[in-house]
Coordinates of C-alpha atoms (C1' of nucleotides) in Angstrom, one line a residue:
Chain W
M25 CA 0.0 0.2 -0.1
P26 CA 1.6 3.3 -1.1
T27 CA 2.2 5.8 1.9
P28 CA 0.3 8.9 1.1
E29 CA 2.1 12.1 1.0
R30 CA 2.0 13.5 4.6
K31 CA 2.9 16.7 6.2
F32 CA 4.2 16.8 9.9
R33 CA 2.8 19.9 11.2
L34 CA 3.4 21.5 14.8
Y35 CA 2.6 24.5 16.5
D36 CA 5.8 27.0 16.5
T37 CA 6.0 29.0 19.5
M38 CA 8.2 31.4 17.4
T39 CA 5.7 32.1 14.6
R40 CA 2.8 31.4 16.9
E41 CA 1.0 29.3 14.2
V42 CA 0.7 25.5 13.1
K43 CA 3.5 25.0 10.5
E44 CA 5.0 22.1 8.7
I45 CA 8.2 20.7 9.7
V46 CA 10.7 20.9 7.0
P47 CA 14.0 19.2 8.0
T48 CA 17.1 21.1 6.6
E49 CA 18.1 17.7 5.2
P50 CA 14.9 15.9 3.6
G51 CA 14.0 12.9 5.5
H52 CA 16.3 13.7 8.6
L53 CA 15.0 15.5 11.7
R54 CA 17.5 16.8 14.0
F55 CA 15.8 17.3 17.0
Y56 CA 16.8 18.7 20.5
S57 CA 14.8 18.4 23.6
C58 CA 15.7 20.0 27.1
G59 CA 15.7 17.2 29.7
P60 CA 15.8 17.4 33.4
T61 CA 18.1 18.6 36.2
V62 CA 19.0 15.4 38.1
Y63 CA 18.8 16.8 41.5
S64 CA 15.7 14.4 42.5
Y65 CA 13.4 11.8 41.0
A66 CA 11.6 13.1 37.7
H67 CA 7.9 13.8 38.3
I68 CA 4.9 12.9 35.8
G69 CA 5.0 16.8 34.9
N70 CA 8.5 16.3 33.5
F71 CA 7.5 13.1 31.6
R72 CA 4.6 14.7 29.9
T73 CA 7.2 17.0 28.3
F74 CA 9.5 14.2 27.5
L75 CA 6.6 12.1 26.3
T76 CA 6.0 15.2 23.7
G77 CA 9.4 14.8 22.6
D78 CA 8.9 10.9 22.3
L79 CA 5.6 11.3 20.2
V80 CA 7.5 13.7 17.8
V81 CA 10.3 11.0 17.2
R82 CA 7.7 8.4 16.7
T83 CA 5.4 10.3 14.3
A84 CA 8.7 11.4 12.4
Q85 CA 9.8 7.7 12.3
A86 CA 6.3 6.5 11.0
L87 CA 6.9 8.8 8.2
G88 CA 10.0 7.1 7.2
W89 CA 12.2 9.8 8.7
R90 CA 15.6 9.2 10.1
V91 CA 15.7 11.0 13.6
S92 CA 18.6 12.2 15.3
Y93 CA 17.4 12.9 18.7
V94 CA 19.3 14.5 21.7
S95 CA 18.0 15.2 25.1
N96 CA 20.2 16.5 27.6
I97 CA 20.6 15.7 31.3
T98 CA 21.3 18.7 33.5
D99 CA 23.7 17.6 36.1
V100 CA 25.0 20.9 37.3
G101 CA 23.2 23.0 39.8
H102 CA 22.5 26.5 38.8
L103 CA 22.1 29.6 40.7
T104 CA 20.1 31.7 38.3
S105 CA 19.3 34.5 40.7
E106 CA 21.9 36.8 39.9
D107 CA 23.1 37.8 43.2
Q108 CA 26.3 36.7 45.2
D109 CA 25.1 34.3 47.6
G110 CA 21.2 34.5 48.0
G111 CA 20.2 31.9 45.6
E112 CA 20.3 28.0 46.2
D113 CA 21.8 25.6 44.0
R114 CA 19.2 22.9 43.0
M115 CA 22.1 20.2 43.1
E116 CA 23.3 21.2 46.6
K117 CA 19.6 21.6 47.8
G118 CA 19.1 18.0 46.8
L119 CA 22.2 16.9 48.5
K120 CA 21.2 18.4 51.8
S121 CA 17.6 17.1 51.6
K122 CA 16.7 14.0 53.3
E123 CA 16.8 11.7 50.3
G124 CA 20.1 13.1 49.7
E125 CA 21.8 11.9 53.1
K126 CA 22.7 8.7 51.3
F127 CA 25.0 10.2 48.7
L128 CA 28.6 10.9 49.3
N129 CA 28.6 14.1 47.1
V130 CA 26.8 16.0 44.4
W131 CA 28.6 13.7 41.7
D132 CA 26.9 10.5 43.1
L133 CA 23.7 12.2 43.6
A134 CA 23.7 13.1 39.9
D135 CA 24.4 9.7 38.8
Y136 CA 21.8 8.1 41.0
Y137 CA 19.0 10.3 39.9
A138 CA 20.3 10.3 36.1
D139 CA 19.9 6.2 36.4
C140 CA 16.6 6.6 38.1
F141 CA 15.5 9.0 35.2
K142 CA 16.7 6.7 32.4
A143 CA 14.8 3.8 34.3
D144 CA 11.6 5.8 34.4
W145 CA 12.0 6.8 30.9
H146 CA 12.1 3.2 29.6
R147 CA 9.2 2.3 31.9
L148 CA 7.1 4.6 30.2
N149 CA 8.2 3.3 26.9
L150 CA 10.3 6.3 25.6
R151 CA 12.5 5.8 22.7
T152 CA 16.0 6.0 23.7
P153 CA 17.7 9.1 22.2
L154 CA 20.7 9.2 20.1
V155 CA 22.7 10.8 23.0
W156 CA 21.8 11.8 26.5
P157 CA 24.4 14.2 26.8
R158 CA 25.4 15.5 30.2
A159 CA 26.5 19.2 31.1
T160 CA 29.4 18.2 33.1
Q161 CA 30.8 16.0 30.3
H162 CA 30.8 19.2 28.1
M163 CA 32.6 21.8 30.3
R164 CA 35.4 22.4 27.7
E165 CA 33.0 23.3 24.9
Q166 CA 31.0 25.5 27.2
I167 CA 34.3 27.4 28.1
L168 CA 35.3 27.7 24.7
A169 CA 31.7 29.1 23.7
V170 CA 31.8 31.6 26.6
E171 CA 35.3 32.7 25.4
K172 CA 34.2 33.2 21.9
L173 CA 31.2 35.3 23.1
I174 CA 33.7 37.6 25.0
E175 CA 35.9 38.0 21.8
S176 CA 33.0 38.9 19.6
G177 CA 31.7 41.6 22.2
N178 CA 28.3 39.9 23.3
A179 CA 29.7 39.1 26.9
Y180 CA 31.7 40.9 29.5
E181 CA 33.3 39.9 32.6
T182 CA 32.9 41.0 36.1
P183 CA 34.1 40.5 39.5
T184 CA 31.1 37.8 40.0
G185 CA 31.3 36.2 36.4
V186 CA 30.9 36.5 32.8
Y187 CA 27.6 38.0 31.5
F188 CA 26.0 37.8 28.2
D189 CA 25.1 41.4 27.1
V190 CA 21.7 41.3 25.9
D191 CA 21.7 44.8 24.4
S192 CA 24.3 43.3 22.0
F193 CA 21.7 41.1 20.4
K194 CA 18.5 42.8 19.1
D195 CA 16.7 39.9 18.6
Y196 CA 16.4 39.2 22.3
G197 CA 12.9 38.5 23.3
K198 CA 11.7 37.1 19.8
L199 CA 10.7 33.9 20.9
S200 CA 8.8 34.9 24.3
G201 CA 7.5 38.1 23.2
N202 CA 9.3 39.6 26.1
R203 CA 10.8 42.6 23.9
D204 CA 10.1 45.1 26.4
R205 CA 12.8 44.3 29.0
D206 CA 12.2 47.2 31.5
N207 CA 8.5 45.9 31.6
L208 CA 9.9 42.5 32.9
Y209 CA 10.6 44.0 36.0
Q210 CA 7.2 45.4 36.9
G211 CA 6.0 41.9 37.7
V212 CA 5.1 40.8 41.0
R213 CA 8.2 39.0 41.8
D214 CA 11.3 40.2 43.5
V215 CA 13.9 40.7 41.2
V216 CA 17.4 40.7 42.5
Q217 CA 19.8 43.2 41.0
D218 CA 23.4 42.9 40.7
D219 CA 25.4 46.2 40.1
N220 CA 28.0 44.3 38.2
K221 CA 25.8 43.7 35.4
R222 CA 25.1 46.3 32.3
H223 CA 21.6 45.6 32.3
P224 CA 19.3 43.5 34.7
S225 CA 18.3 41.3 32.0
D226 CA 22.0 40.1 31.3
F227 CA 22.3 36.6 32.3
A228 CA 25.3 34.6 33.5
L229 CA 27.5 32.6 31.2
W230 CA 30.0 31.9 33.8
K231 CA 29.8 32.1 37.5
K232 CA 33.0 32.6 39.6
D233 CA 32.8 30.6 42.8
D234 CA 35.8 28.5 44.3
K235 CA 33.4 27.4 47.1
H236 CA 30.6 25.8 44.8
L237 CA 30.1 22.0 45.2
M238 CA 31.0 21.5 41.5
Q239 CA 33.6 23.8 40.0
W240 CA 36.1 23.9 37.2
F241 CA 39.0 25.9 36.2
S242 CA 38.4 28.5 33.7
P243 CA 40.1 31.6 32.2
W244 CA 37.9 33.4 34.8
G245 CA 39.2 31.2 37.6
W246 CA 37.1 28.5 39.5
G247 CA 33.6 28.4 39.0
F248 CA 30.9 26.9 37.0
P249 CA 28.7 27.5 34.0
G250 CA 25.5 29.6 33.4
W251 CA 22.4 27.5 33.0
H252 CA 21.8 28.4 29.3
I253 CA 25.2 27.8 27.7
E254 CA 25.0 24.1 28.1
C255 CA 21.9 23.5 25.7
S256 CA 23.4 25.8 23.0
V257 CA 26.8 23.9 23.1
M258 CA 25.4 20.4 23.4
A259 CA 22.6 21.2 20.7
M260 CA 25.1 22.5 18.3
Q261 CA 27.9 19.8 18.8
Y262 CA 25.5 16.8 18.1
L263 CA 23.1 18.3 15.6
G264 CA 24.9 21.2 14.0
E265 CA 24.6 25.0 13.9
T266 CA 20.9 25.0 12.9
I267 CA 18.5 22.4 14.3
D268 CA 15.2 21.5 12.9
L269 CA 13.2 21.5 16.2
H270 CA 13.9 22.3 19.6
A271 CA 11.5 21.4 22.4
G272 CA 10.8 21.9 26.1
G273 CA 8.5 22.6 28.8
E274 CA 6.4 25.9 28.4
D275 CA 8.5 27.3 31.5
L276 CA 11.6 27.2 29.3
V277 CA 10.3 29.5 26.5
F278 CA 11.5 32.3 28.7
P279 CA 14.3 32.9 30.1
H280 CA 16.0 29.6 28.9
H281 CA 15.4 29.2 25.4
E282 CA 15.6 32.9 24.7
C283 CA 18.9 33.0 26.3
E284 CA 20.0 29.9 23.9
I285 CA 18.8 31.7 21.1
A286 CA 20.7 35.0 22.0
Q287 CA 24.1 32.9 22.8
S288 CA 23.8 30.4 19.9
E289 CA 23.0 33.2 17.2
C290 CA 25.7 35.3 18.3
L291 CA 27.9 32.3 18.3
T292 CA 27.1 31.2 14.8
H293 CA 25.2 34.1 12.9
H294 CA 22.7 31.5 12.0
T295 CA 19.2 30.5 13.1
F296 CA 19.5 28.2 16.2
A297 CA 16.2 26.3 15.5
N298 CA 13.8 26.4 13.0
H299 CA 11.0 25.4 14.9
W300 CA 10.2 25.5 18.8
M301 CA 7.9 23.4 20.5
H302 CA 6.7 23.7 24.3
T303 CA 4.4 21.4 26.3
R304 CA 1.9 22.9 28.6
F305 CA 2.3 22.0 32.3
L306 CA 0.2 19.3 33.8
Q307 CA -2.0 20.0 36.7
V308 CA -3.2 17.3 39.1
D309 CA -6.6 17.6 40.6
G310 CA -7.2 21.0 38.9
E311 CA -4.3 22.8 40.4
K312 CA -0.5 23.1 39.7
M313 CA 1.3 20.1 40.8
S314 CA 3.3 21.0 44.0
K315 CA 4.8 19.2 47.0
S316 CA 3.0 21.7 49.2
L317 CA -0.4 20.7 47.9
G318 CA 0.3 17.2 48.4
N319 CA -0.5 16.1 44.7
F320 CA 2.9 15.6 43.6
Y321 CA 3.5 12.3 41.8
T322 CA 6.8 10.8 40.4
V323 CA 6.5 7.7 38.0
R324 CA 7.5 5.3 41.0
D325 CA 5.2 6.8 43.2
L326 CA 2.5 5.9 41.1
V327 CA 4.0 2.5 39.5
E328 CA 5.4 1.3 42.7
G329 CA 3.1 2.8 45.3
K330 CA -0.1 2.9 43.6
G331 CA 0.2 -0.2 41.5
A332 CA -0.3 1.6 38.2
D333 CA 0.5 0.2 34.9
P334 CA 3.3 2.4 33.4
L335 CA 1.8 1.9 29.9
A336 CA -1.5 3.2 31.2
L337 CA 0.3 5.9 32.9
R338 CA 1.7 6.6 29.7
Y339 CA -1.6 6.6 28.1
A340 CA -3.0 9.0 30.6
L341 CA -0.3 11.5 30.1
I342 CA -0.6 11.7 26.3
S343 CA -4.3 11.5 26.5
V344 CA -4.8 15.3 26.0
P345 CA -2.7 16.9 23.3
Y346 CA 0.7 18.3 24.6
G347 CA -0.7 22.2 23.6
K348 CA -3.3 21.8 26.2
P349 CA -3.2 21.7 29.8
L350 CA -3.8 18.3 31.0
N351 CA -5.5 17.7 34.3
F352 CA -4.2 14.5 35.8
T353 CA -6.3 12.7 38.2
M354 CA -6.7 9.0 39.4
Q355 CA -9.8 8.8 37.3
T356 CA -7.7 9.5 34.4
L357 CA -5.3 6.9 35.3
R358 CA -8.1 4.3 35.8
D359 CA -9.6 5.0 32.4
A360 CA -6.4 4.8 30.7
T361 CA -5.9 1.3 32.6
K362 CA -8.9 0.0 30.8
N363 CA -8.0 1.0 27.5
V364 CA -4.3 -0.3 28.0
E365 CA -5.7 -3.8 29.1
R366 CA -8.0 -3.8 26.1
Y367 CA -5.0 -3.8 23.9
R368 CA -3.5 -6.6 25.8
E369 CA -6.7 -8.7 25.5
C370 CA -6.6 -8.2 21.8
E371 CA -3.1 -9.5 21.5
R372 CA -4.0 -12.5 23.5
L373 CA -7.0 -13.2 21.2
A374 CA -5.1 -12.6 18.0
R375 CA -2.3 -14.8 19.2
E376 CA -4.5 -17.7 19.9
A377 CA -6.1 -17.5 16.6
L378 CA -2.5 -17.7 14.6
G379 CA -3.1 -21.6 14.6
H380 CA -6.6 -21.2 13.0
A381 CA -7.1 -22.0 9.1
E382 CA -6.0 -19.3 7.0
D383 CA -9.3 -18.1 5.4
E384 CA -10.0 -14.7 4.3
D385 CA -8.6 -11.5 6.3
R386 CA -11.6 -9.7 7.1
I387 CA -10.1 -6.8 9.1
G388 CA -6.9 -6.0 7.6
D389 CA -8.1 -3.1 5.3
E390 CA -10.1 -1.6 8.0
L391 CA -7.3 -1.7 10.4
D392 CA -4.9 -0.3 7.8
A393 CA -7.2 2.7 7.4
L394 CA -7.5 3.3 11.1
Y395 CA -3.9 3.2 11.6
H396 CA -3.4 5.9 8.7
Q397 CA -6.1 7.9 10.4
A398 CA -4.1 7.8 13.8
L399 CA -1.0 8.8 11.9
D400 CA -2.8 11.7 10.3
A401 CA -3.9 12.9 13.5
M402 CA -0.4 12.7 15.0
C403 CA 0.9 14.8 12.0
E404 CA -1.4 17.6 12.7
D405 CA 0.3 19.0 15.8
L406 CA 0.3 15.6 17.7
N407 CA -3.5 15.3 18.2
T408 CA -3.1 12.3 20.6
S409 CA -6.6 12.5 21.6
V410 CA -7.9 11.8 18.1
A411 CA -4.9 9.3 17.4
L412 CA -5.8 7.2 20.3
A413 CA -9.6 7.1 19.6
K414 CA -8.8 6.0 15.9
A415 CA -6.4 3.5 17.4
L416 CA -8.9 2.1 19.9
E417 CA -11.3 1.7 17.1
G418 CA -9.3 -1.0 15.9
T419 CA -9.6 -3.0 18.8
G420 CA -13.4 -3.2 18.2
A421 CA -12.8 -4.4 15.0
I422 CA -10.5 -7.2 16.4
F423 CA -12.9 -8.1 19.0
R424 CA -15.7 -8.3 16.6
E425 CA -14.0 -10.8 14.8
G426 CA -13.5 -13.0 18.1
A427 CA -11.7 -15.8 19.0
S428 CA -12.8 -17.7 15.9
M429 CA -11.1 -15.1 13.4
S430 CA -8.9 -16.8 10.7
A431 CA -5.1 -17.0 11.0
S432 CA -4.8 -14.3 8.2
S433 CA -7.1 -11.9 10.3
A434 CA -4.9 -12.8 13.3
R435 CA -1.9 -11.7 11.6
S436 CA -3.5 -8.5 10.3
A437 CA -4.6 -7.7 14.2
L438 CA -1.0 -8.5 15.3
G439 CA 0.5 -6.3 12.6
Y440 CA -2.0 -3.4 13.5
L441 CA -1.2 -3.7 17.3
G442 CA 2.7 -3.6 16.5
K443 CA 2.2 -0.5 14.4
I444 CA 0.1 1.3 16.9
G445 CA 2.6 0.3 19.3
E446 CA 5.2 2.0 17.3
L447 CA 3.4 5.2 16.9
L448 CA 2.0 5.7 20.1
G449 CA 4.0 3.4 22.5
I450 CA 0.9 2.1 24.3
V451 CA 1.1 -1.3 23.3
R452 CA 4.2 -3.7 23.8
L453 CA 3.7 -6.8 21.9
T454 CA 5.0 -9.9 23.4
E455 CA 8.0 -11.3 21.5
D456 CA 7.7 -14.9 20.1
G457 CA 8.0 -17.6 22.6
E458 CA 7.8 -15.2 25.5
A459 CA 4.9 -15.2 27.9
P460 CA 2.5 -12.8 27.4
E461 CA 3.2 -9.4 29.0
A462 CA 0.7 -9.6 32.0
A463 CA 2.2 -12.8 33.2
R464 CA 5.7 -11.8 32.2
S465 CA 6.3 -9.5 35.1
D466 CA 4.9 -11.6 37.8
E467 CA 4.0 -15.3 37.9
P468 CA 1.1 -16.2 39.8
P469 CA 2.2 -18.0 43.2
A470 CA 1.7 -21.8 43.2
M471 CA -0.8 -21.7 45.8
L472 CA -3.1 -19.8 43.5
V473 CA -2.5 -22.1 40.8
E474 CA -3.6 -24.8 43.0
K475 CA -6.7 -23.1 44.0
V476 CA -7.6 -22.6 40.3
A477 CA -7.1 -26.3 39.6
Q478 CA -9.5 -27.1 42.5
R479 CA -11.9 -24.8 41.3
Q480 CA -11.9 -26.6 38.0
A481 CA -12.4 -29.9 39.6
A482 CA -15.5 -28.5 41.8
K483 CA -17.0 -26.9 38.5
A484 CA -16.7 -30.3 36.9
A485 CA -18.6 -31.8 39.7
K486 CA -21.0 -28.9 39.8
E487 CA -20.0 -28.0 43.3
F488 CA -20.5 -24.3 42.5
A489 CA -20.6 -23.0 45.9
L490 CA -17.2 -24.3 46.4
A491 CA -16.3 -23.0 42.9
D492 CA -17.3 -19.5 43.8
A493 CA -15.7 -19.7 47.4
L494 CA -12.5 -20.5 45.7
R495 CA -12.4 -17.8 43.3
V496 CA -13.3 -15.3 46.0
E497 CA -10.1 -16.7 48.0
V498 CA -8.1 -16.0 44.6
E499 CA -9.6 -12.4 44.2
A500 CA -8.5 -11.7 47.9
A501 CA -5.1 -12.3 47.1
G502 CA -5.1 -9.9 44.4
W503 CA -5.8 -12.1 41.4
E504 CA -8.7 -12.8 39.2
I505 CA -9.9 -15.8 37.3
R506 CA -11.2 -15.6 33.7
D507 CA -12.8 -18.7 32.2
T508 CA -11.9 -18.7 28.6
P509 CA -12.9 -21.4 25.8
T510 CA -9.1 -22.7 26.3
G511 CA -9.5 -22.8 30.1
P512 CA -9.1 -20.6 33.1
Q513 CA -6.6 -17.7 33.1
L514 CA -5.0 -16.3 36.3
R515 CA -4.4 -12.6 36.1
R516 CA -3.2 -10.0 38.4
K517 CA -6.0 -7.7 39.0
V518 CA -5.5 -4.2 37.6
E519 CA -6.5 -1.8 40.2
V520 CA -5.2 1.7 40.7
V521 CA -5.7 2.9 44.1
G522 CA -6.8 6.4 44.3
Chain O
rG287 C1' 2.2 45.6 34.4
rG288 C1' 3.5 42.0 30.2
rC289 C1' 2.6 37.2 27.5
rG290 C1' -0.9 33.4 26.9
rC291 C1' -4.7 29.4 27.9
rC292 C1' -9.5 27.2 28.9
rG293 C1' -15.1 26.9 29.9
rU294 C1' -18.4 20.8 25.1
rA295 C1' -22.9 15.2 28.4
rC296 C1' -22.0 12.4 35.3
rC297 C1' -16.3 12.4 34.5
rC298 C1' -11.9 12.9 30.8
rA299 C1' -12.1 14.9 26.0
rA300 C1' -12.0 15.8 19.9
rG301 C1' -14.1 18.9 17.0
rU302 C1' -12.2 26.1 15.8
rG303 C1' -17.5 28.6 9.9
rG304 C1' -21.7 24.2 6.5
rU305 C1' -23.6 16.4 6.1
rU306 C1' -26.4 12.9 12.2
rA307 C1' -21.3 17.4 17.8
rA308 C1' -15.5 11.9 17.5
rG309 C1' -13.7 8.7 21.3
rG310 C1' -13.1 6.8 26.1
rG311 C1' -14.6 6.1 31.4
rA312 C1' -19.0 5.6 34.5
rA313 C1' -24.2 4.3 34.3
rG314 C1' -28.9 1.6 32.4
rG315 C1' -30.7 -2.5 29.3
rG316 C1' -29.5 -6.7 26.3
rU317 C1' -26.5 -11.5 24.3
rC318 C1' -23.0 -15.0 25.8
rU319 C1' -21.5 -17.6 30.9
rG320 C1' -23.2 -22.4 36.2
rC321 C1' -21.8 -17.8 38.4
rA322 C1' -18.3 -13.8 37.2
rA323 C1' -14.8 -11.4 34.3
rA324 C1' -13.8 -10.1 29.4
rA325 C1' -16.1 -9.3 24.8
rC326 C1' -20.4 -8.0 21.5
rC327 C1' -25.2 -5.0 20.6
rC328 C1' -28.3 -1.0 22.3
rU329 C1' -29.4 3.8 25.0
rC330 C1' -26.7 8.2 27.3
rA331 C1' -25.6 16.5 24.4
rU332 C1' -31.7 19.4 19.3
rU333 C1' -26.8 21.3 21.8
rC334 C1' -21.4 23.5 23.1
rA335 C1' -20.8 29.1 30.4
rG336 C1' -24.0 33.5 29.6
rC337 C1' -25.5 37.6 26.6
rG338 C1' -25.1 40.4 22.2
rG339 C1' -22.9 41.0 17.1
rU340 C1' -20.9 39.4 12.0
rU341 C1' -23.0 35.6 8.4
rC342 C1' -27.4 32.2 3.9
rG343 C1' -25.1 29.4 8.2
rA344 C1' -21.2 29.6 14.4
rA345 C1' -19.6 25.2 19.6
rU346 C1' -16.1 27.2 15.8
rC347 C1' -15.5 34.5 13.9
rC348 C1' -15.8 39.4 16.8
rG349 C1' -17.3 42.1 21.6
rC350 C1' -18.8 42.0 26.5
rU351 C1' -20.0 39.6 31.2
rC352 C1' -19.2 35.6 34.6
rG353 C1' -15.9 31.3 36.0
rG354 C1' -11.2 28.5 36.1
rC355 C1' -6.0 28.4 35.1
rG356 C1' -0.6 28.8 33.3
rC357 C1' 4.1 31.5 32.5
rC358 C1' 7.1 36.2 33.4
rU359 C1' 15.2 34.5 35.6
rC360 C1' 13.8 27.6 41.0
rC361 C1' 10.7 24.9 37.7
rA362 C1' 9.2 20.1 32.2

RNA sequence: GGCGCCGUACCCAAGUGGUUAAGGGAAGGGUCUGCAAAACCCUCAUUCAGCGGUUCGAAUCCGCUCGGCGCCUCCA
């Protein structure tokens, strides 16, 4: 079947319109997405943003593009409040926290949380980037970039560090719309002034600090880099001077991405990124997620603490398009769990039918059409709501064929589930010869298997009261029995505790 | 002060100028099953916060009102 010509359109923060992504090199997307600072466990809001990047990668790959995907890990704490000693470094704060007591130093802490981050990343079935560059491993490049900015007259040294001279870049503010710099300081927040800076908007490229927990030697003495320079340097190192797409959370529009543009474009005199996308913040129970409100969730809180299915969590986090606020609730997660289970049930059904007679394939065309509709929706600014709806319609077609479907239909069904899994990541097909996924992670205890056997015997003897009692016992242990034409199945109950 | 978003059924949510307002969850009815689960079929918004306007035609465009929310150098 010929793949129809498709355009991949995304909202561009710079131009404020949905526009087509046109890779500089046809069929090869160069994509940089801002990752987390690893001073603690990443939370589900972080992952909403990373999932947006993941869906971009998957959609581009579904179009047959090659994707060079780079997502950084920030492992330097930054004092972005431009004062001498008033701000608190996030890595240092992490080390001082209760969780941080177990680490010898900030380096260990960064490694630990970076590993956890990658583990959560895989649990939620995100595509592995080409590189996960870390700020501390690109110190030389950052220092060279700062030197170059001083040479070009875009930066200046003060007793406290090196600052970017915002007035030297006339386009400063083009991304965020914050062009009126004086106006920025009429906000409600306290703004710390630093008399060493020429303009309050000037931002640090290098901070001098020989007492900082993480410090490097530079032409300006001991210190550490400013927050923004790492992304400019790492994006250019791995993807070139102009990248096709740059993504992050909505909070990064200003100042982070604005500053990245200023630095990068002063370094190269080229457009830094041709397309900018930003993911709206997640809310929980209608409010901003925060520790003080008690609605703060990490991936492990939900998966290990509440028994959430990781794929269901993924489903929930992508159920609303990235450009709109997503109000996450336990109900959202429960709804998603139902749908993810439906896909698993479909796979089970189709696998059992593989041994049937060939006969005609009665669902292949319909499933193919639905897949393409889902892909169309993704190409239109990642409309995940529509894509998930179209994808789910396919399960209806498969179930309607039912247990008696032909082997041909079953192969179409599995092909479809595989493609939906590639595109949306909400299905993970079992490898050949592998136990079905539900059973893979946890085998039922032998004691329960025995009870199921006893129940079968009771049923055969028509002792239904005993059979029911046995099922109640099994359920009390957190498992459920499903009678099928091929015998009873024992499955862990899927329940999300609210 | 600046930038911006949202208000669609019990809940989540798509649709942003024109056929019957997607889809999911919940709920109710039915089929199947010893029972149950899963699955399948059916029902579930003459209406899109309110009020005005533009238009042959608006949930979709404009204005106002009410209500909710985000960002503005800690933040994905």
